[in-house]
mmCIF file of C-alpha atoms in Angstrom:
data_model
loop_
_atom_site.group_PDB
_atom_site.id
_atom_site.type_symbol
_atom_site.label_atom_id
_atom_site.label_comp_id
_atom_site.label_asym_id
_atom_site.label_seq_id
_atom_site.Cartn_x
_atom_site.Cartn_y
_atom_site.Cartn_z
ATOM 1 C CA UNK G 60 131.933 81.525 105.335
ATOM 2 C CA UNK G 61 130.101 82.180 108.662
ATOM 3 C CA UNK G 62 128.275 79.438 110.355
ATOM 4 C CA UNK G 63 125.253 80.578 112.869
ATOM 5 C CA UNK G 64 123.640 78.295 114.877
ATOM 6 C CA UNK G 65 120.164 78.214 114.910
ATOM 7 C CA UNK G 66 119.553 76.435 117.983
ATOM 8 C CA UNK G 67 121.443 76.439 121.170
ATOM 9 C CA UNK G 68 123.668 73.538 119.961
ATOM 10 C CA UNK G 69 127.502 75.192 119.687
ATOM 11 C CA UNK G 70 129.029 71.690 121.098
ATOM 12 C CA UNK G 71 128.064 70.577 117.780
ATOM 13 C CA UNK G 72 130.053 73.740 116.193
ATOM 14 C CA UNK G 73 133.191 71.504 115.512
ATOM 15 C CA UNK G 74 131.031 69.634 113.149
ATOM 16 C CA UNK G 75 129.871 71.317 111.337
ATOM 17 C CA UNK G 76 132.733 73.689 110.516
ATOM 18 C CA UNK G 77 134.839 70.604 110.196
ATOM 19 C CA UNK G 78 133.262 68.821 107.272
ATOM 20 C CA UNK G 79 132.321 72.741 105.259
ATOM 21 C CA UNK G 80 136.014 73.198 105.858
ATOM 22 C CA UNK G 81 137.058 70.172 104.052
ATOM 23 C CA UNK G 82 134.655 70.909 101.509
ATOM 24 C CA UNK G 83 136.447 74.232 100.883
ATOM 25 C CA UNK G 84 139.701 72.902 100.596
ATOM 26 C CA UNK G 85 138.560 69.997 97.737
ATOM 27 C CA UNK G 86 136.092 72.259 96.194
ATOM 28 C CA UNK G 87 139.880 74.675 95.668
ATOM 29 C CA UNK G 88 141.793 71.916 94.839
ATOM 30 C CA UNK G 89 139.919 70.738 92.531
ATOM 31 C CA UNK G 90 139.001 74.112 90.610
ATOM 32 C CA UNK G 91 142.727 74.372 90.448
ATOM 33 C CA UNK G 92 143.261 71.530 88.848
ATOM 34 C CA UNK G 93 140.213 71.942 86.638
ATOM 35 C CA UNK G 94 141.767 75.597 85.702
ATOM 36 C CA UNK G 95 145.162 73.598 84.914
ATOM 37 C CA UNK G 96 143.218 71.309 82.288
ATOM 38 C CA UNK G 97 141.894 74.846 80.663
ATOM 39 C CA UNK G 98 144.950 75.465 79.893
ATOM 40 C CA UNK G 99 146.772 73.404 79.134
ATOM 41 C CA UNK G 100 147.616 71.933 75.719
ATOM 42 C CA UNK G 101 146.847 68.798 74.077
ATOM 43 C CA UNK G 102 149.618 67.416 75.760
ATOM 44 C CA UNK G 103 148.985 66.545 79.111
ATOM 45 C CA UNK G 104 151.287 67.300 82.253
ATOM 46 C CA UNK G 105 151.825 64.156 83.623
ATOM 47 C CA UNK G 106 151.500 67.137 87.392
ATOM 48 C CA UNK G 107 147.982 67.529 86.633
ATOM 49 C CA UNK G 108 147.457 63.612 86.112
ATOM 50 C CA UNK G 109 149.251 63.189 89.465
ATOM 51 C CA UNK G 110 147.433 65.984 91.047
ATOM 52 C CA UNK G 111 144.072 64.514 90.131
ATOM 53 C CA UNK G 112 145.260 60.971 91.754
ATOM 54 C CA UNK G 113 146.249 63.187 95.004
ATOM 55 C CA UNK G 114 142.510 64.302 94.347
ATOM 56 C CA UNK G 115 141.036 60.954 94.087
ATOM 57 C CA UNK G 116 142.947 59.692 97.075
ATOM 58 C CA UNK G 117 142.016 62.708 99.419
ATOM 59 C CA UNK G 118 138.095 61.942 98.108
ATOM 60 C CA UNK G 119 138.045 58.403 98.676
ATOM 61 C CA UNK G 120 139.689 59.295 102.561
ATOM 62 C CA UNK G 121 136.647 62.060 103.370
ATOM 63 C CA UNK G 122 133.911 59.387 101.796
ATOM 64 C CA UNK G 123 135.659 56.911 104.164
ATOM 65 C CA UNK G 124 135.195 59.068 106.794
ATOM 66 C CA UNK G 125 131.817 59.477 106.100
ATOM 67 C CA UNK G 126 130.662 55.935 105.622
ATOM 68 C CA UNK G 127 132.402 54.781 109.398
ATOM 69 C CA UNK G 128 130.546 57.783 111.315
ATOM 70 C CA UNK G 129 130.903 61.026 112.161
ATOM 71 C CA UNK G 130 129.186 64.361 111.593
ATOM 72 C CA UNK G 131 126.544 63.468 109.181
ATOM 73 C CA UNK G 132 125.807 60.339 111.549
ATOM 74 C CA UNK G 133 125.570 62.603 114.042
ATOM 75 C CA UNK G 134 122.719 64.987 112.553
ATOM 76 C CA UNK G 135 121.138 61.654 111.194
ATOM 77 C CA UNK G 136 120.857 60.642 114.905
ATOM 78 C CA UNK G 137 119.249 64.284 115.986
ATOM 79 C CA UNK G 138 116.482 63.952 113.234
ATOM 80 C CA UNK G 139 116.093 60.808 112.008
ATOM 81 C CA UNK G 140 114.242 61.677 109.088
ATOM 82 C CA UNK G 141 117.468 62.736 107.288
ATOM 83 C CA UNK G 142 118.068 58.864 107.238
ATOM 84 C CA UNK G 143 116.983 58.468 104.047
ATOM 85 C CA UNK G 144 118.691 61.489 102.330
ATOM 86 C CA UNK G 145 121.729 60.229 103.891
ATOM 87 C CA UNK G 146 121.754 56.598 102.624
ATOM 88 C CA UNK G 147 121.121 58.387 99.123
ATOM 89 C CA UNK G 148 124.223 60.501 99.531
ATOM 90 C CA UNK G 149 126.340 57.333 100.871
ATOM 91 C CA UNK G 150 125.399 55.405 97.745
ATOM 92 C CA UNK G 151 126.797 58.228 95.407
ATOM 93 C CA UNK G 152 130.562 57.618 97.015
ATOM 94 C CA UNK G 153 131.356 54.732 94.597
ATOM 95 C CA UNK G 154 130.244 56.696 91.330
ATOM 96 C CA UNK G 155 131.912 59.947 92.003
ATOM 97 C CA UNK G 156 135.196 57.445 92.483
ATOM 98 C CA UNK G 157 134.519 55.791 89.416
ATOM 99 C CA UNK G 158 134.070 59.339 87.438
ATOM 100 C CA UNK G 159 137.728 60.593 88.618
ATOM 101 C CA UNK G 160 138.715 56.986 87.494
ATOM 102 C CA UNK G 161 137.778 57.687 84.238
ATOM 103 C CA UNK G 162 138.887 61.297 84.377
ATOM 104 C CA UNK G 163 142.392 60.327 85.154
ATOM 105 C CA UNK G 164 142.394 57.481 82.663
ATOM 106 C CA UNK G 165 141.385 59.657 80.040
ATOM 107 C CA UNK G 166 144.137 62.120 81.199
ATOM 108 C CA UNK G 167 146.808 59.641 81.507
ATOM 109 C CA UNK G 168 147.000 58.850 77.930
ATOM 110 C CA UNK G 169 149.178 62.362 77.716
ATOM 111 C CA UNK G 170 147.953 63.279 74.385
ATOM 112 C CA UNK G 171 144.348 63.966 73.257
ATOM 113 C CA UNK G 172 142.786 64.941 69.933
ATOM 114 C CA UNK G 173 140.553 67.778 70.254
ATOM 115 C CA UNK G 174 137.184 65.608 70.299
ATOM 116 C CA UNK G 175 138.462 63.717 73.087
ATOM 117 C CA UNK G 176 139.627 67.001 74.903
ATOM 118 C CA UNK G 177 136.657 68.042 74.661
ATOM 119 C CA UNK G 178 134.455 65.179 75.294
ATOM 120 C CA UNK G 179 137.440 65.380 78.912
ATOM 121 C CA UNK G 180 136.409 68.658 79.574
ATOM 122 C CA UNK G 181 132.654 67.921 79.964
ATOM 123 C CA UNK G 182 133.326 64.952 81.560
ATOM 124 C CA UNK G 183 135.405 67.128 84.019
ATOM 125 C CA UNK G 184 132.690 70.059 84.526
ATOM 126 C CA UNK G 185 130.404 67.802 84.845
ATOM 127 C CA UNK G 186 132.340 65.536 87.677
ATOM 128 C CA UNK G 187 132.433 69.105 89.242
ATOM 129 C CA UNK G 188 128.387 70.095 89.550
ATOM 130 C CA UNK G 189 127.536 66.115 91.144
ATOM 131 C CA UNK G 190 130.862 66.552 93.749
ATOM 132 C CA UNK G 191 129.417 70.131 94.860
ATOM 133 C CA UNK G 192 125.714 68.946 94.632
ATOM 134 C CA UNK G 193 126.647 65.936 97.086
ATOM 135 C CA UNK G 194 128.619 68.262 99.263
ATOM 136 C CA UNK G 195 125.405 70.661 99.155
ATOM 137 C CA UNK G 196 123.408 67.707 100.093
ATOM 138 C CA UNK G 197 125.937 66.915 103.108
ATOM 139 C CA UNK G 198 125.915 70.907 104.445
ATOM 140 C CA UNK G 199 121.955 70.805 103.899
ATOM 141 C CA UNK G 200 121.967 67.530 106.364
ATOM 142 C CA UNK G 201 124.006 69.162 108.871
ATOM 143 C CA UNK G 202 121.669 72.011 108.763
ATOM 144 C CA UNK G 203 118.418 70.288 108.912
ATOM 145 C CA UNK G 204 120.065 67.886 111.825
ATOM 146 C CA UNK G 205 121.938 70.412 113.801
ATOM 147 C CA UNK G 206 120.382 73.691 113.649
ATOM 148 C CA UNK G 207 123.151 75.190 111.694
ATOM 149 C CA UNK G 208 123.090 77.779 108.754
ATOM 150 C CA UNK G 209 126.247 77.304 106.807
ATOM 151 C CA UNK G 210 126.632 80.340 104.690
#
């Protein structure tokens, strides 16, 4: 991933490679354990259940992060027109939480029939597209507010 500045603003380099590196490491974490549900059979590994709480846990931390100020505040406070986007975004924290909930509830039962593997597997993928269309939302921010391309 390279990261060019647009603008001659390189003391905000740190963050904006700070929050599109954390969004690397979930967005691999997560398609791990996603590949791990693929997998596996109707039995579940009680791993993957406690990987996806190690998930939820690491999510809630970075949406903490977000919410008490930081990068994204920061580019909010360069242009605030990105106000509104951001509110948006903040309001989405509590129902991606509640979608891993029910993820590892589902999970957590061990042993699924195939229509509720299945109906698990959508519920998974599509858990997947609204986390990386929020982090895309986060990146575009920092771009807008900071001059930055992320690539």
């Amino acid at each position: 991933w390279l990261i060019k500045m647009t603008t001659n603003m390189s003391e905000y380099f740190a963050y904006c490679t700070n929050l599109h590196s954390k969004h690397r490491l979930l967005n691999a974490r997560i398609r791990k354990i996603y590949d791990l549900w693929k997998v596996s059979s109707q039995r579940v590994d009680s791993d993957l259940v406690d990987q996806l709480r190690s998930l939820r846990e690491e999510l809630e931390n970075h949406f903490h992060e977000e919410e008490i100020g930081g990068c994204l505040d920061e580019a909010v406070a360069r242009k605030p027109a990105l106000g509104k986007e951001f509110d948006r975004m903040q309001l989405e924290h509590p129902r991606l939480l509640k979608d891993i909930d029910r993820l590892i509830d589902a999970m957590d039962q061990r042993r699924l029939s195939d229509s509720q593997r299945k109906i698990v597997t959508t519920e998974f993928s599509a858990f997947i597209d609204r986390l990386q269309k929020h982090e895309m939302a986060e990146e575009q921010i920092l771009e807008d507010g900071f001059g930055a391309y992320l690539s």
